[in-house]
Amino acid sequence: MMPVADSWRQPDRRFVVTGAARPRDIRDLMGRPFFALGHMARLEPLRYRSRQMEIVVEASAPLGMATIRDADILLWLTGQIVDALNHDLWVSRHVRFTPWRLFQDLGWADGTHQYRRLYGALARLAETRVTTSLRQGPEWREKPFAWISDVRISREDGVALTLPDWLMEMACDRSHVLSVDPAYFRLYGGLERWLYRLARRHAGRQKDGWRFDLRDLHARSGTLSPWRNFVIDVVGIARRQVVPGYDCKVISGGKQPVLRISPTVLPTGSVDNRVNPTVGQDVEHTIGHGAEIPLLTVQKASQHIVFKSGISPLTYITNIITYYVGDSGLSVSLPAARSGYGEKAREAVADRLVGVP
């Protein structure tokens, strides 16, 4: 009998989200440049290379690259998958859910603005192209993927989409996922969010925390901000102490400034297992020199990537929600918020074709 952790490999199944679940993050996505940090559309490709891996993220106009706020959807879906596996339920990379359920779990308000935010995030996640050597083998350049694909949105049945194999492999392995502080989803700044994910992955709940070389973090974040502005931003975040669950302090005086991150509340039981140092570590748990040293930092391309005009990878049901992607850009027809929609959405979780065994 197939283990539930491998059930997602069955091609004819669909995973229907029916209840609440705590969002989870994937270790390999934390502290690495997979998403744009800004709020403006990023069209410049993101290129990062270290001794251990190479990451290339590209996006097309007018949507731009998926942002770290858009990634909330992936964290939520990962949490749903982990919760189902914990209850010995089969899962699938083909997922169906109602916007109402996502809004409830992530603390989004149920209104037109949040539907617009959801549709924009889904569009960017579908349009963003990721190519990475991380867990991809020697032919990784031949295996690009989008964060989501085959997206369908309907008023009656909610959202249906397909997750990439690369993400499912890690989401279904409990050793690759970590819980997320609910306060994370209330952080507005992209850099604040990225620093939390970095801290959660490396510092975890360990008493001594970790130290990070700021020059290395500048490259690993994928930010377009100049070095000087990046340091100012990190110092400001450390001064305000806005990273939930962690104390941040910038230490200067050496060759390079260092960011020290330590948990504010220590566990009474066992702490997180130390991260397998795929990014390496040196003296005093400092990430940087001798560790994941960038060989090629984020590059600014001289030209934007332009895809052929036409229908985007998102497909839609007629007369419900429509996106048009062409020379004039993207336009959306949004459903008006109305009373009773949340209840109707809650009743729309049943998949008429297949269910979860």
Coordinates of C-alpha atoms in Angstrom, one line a residue, residues 21-27 29 68-83 102 105-106 147 167 171 177-180:
A21 CA -4.6 24.4 9.3
R22 CA -1.6 26.2 10.6
P23 CA 0.6 27.6 7.7
R24 CA 4.0 26.0 7.3
D25 CA 7.2 27.1 5.5
I26 CA 9.7 25.0 3.6
R27 CA 13.2 25.1 4.8
L29 CA 12.7 28.5 0.6
I68 CA 7.2 37.4 -0.6
R69 CA 3.6 38.4 0.3
D70 CA 2.2 36.3 -2.5
A71 CA 4.1 33.4 -1.0
D72 CA 1.6 33.4 1.9
I73 CA -0.6 31.2 -0.3
L74 CA 2.2 28.6 -0.7
L75 CA 2.8 28.6 3.0
W76 CA -0.9 28.1 3.7
L77 CA -1.2 25.3 1.1
T78 CA 1.9 23.6 2.6
G79 CA 0.3 23.8 6.0
Q80 CA -2.9 22.2 4.6
I81 CA -0.8 19.4 3.1
V82 CA 1.1 18.7 6.3
D83 CA -2.1 18.7 8.4
L102 CA -7.7 31.1 3.1
D105 CA -6.5 31.1 8.2
L106 CA -4.3 34.0 7.1
W147 CA 4.9 28.2 -8.4
L167 CA 7.5 21.9 -4.0
A171 CA 6.0 19.7 1.5
V177 CA 8.8 22.1 6.9
L178 CA 8.7 24.5 9.9
S179 CA 5.7 26.1 11.6
V180 CA 5.3 29.9 11.2

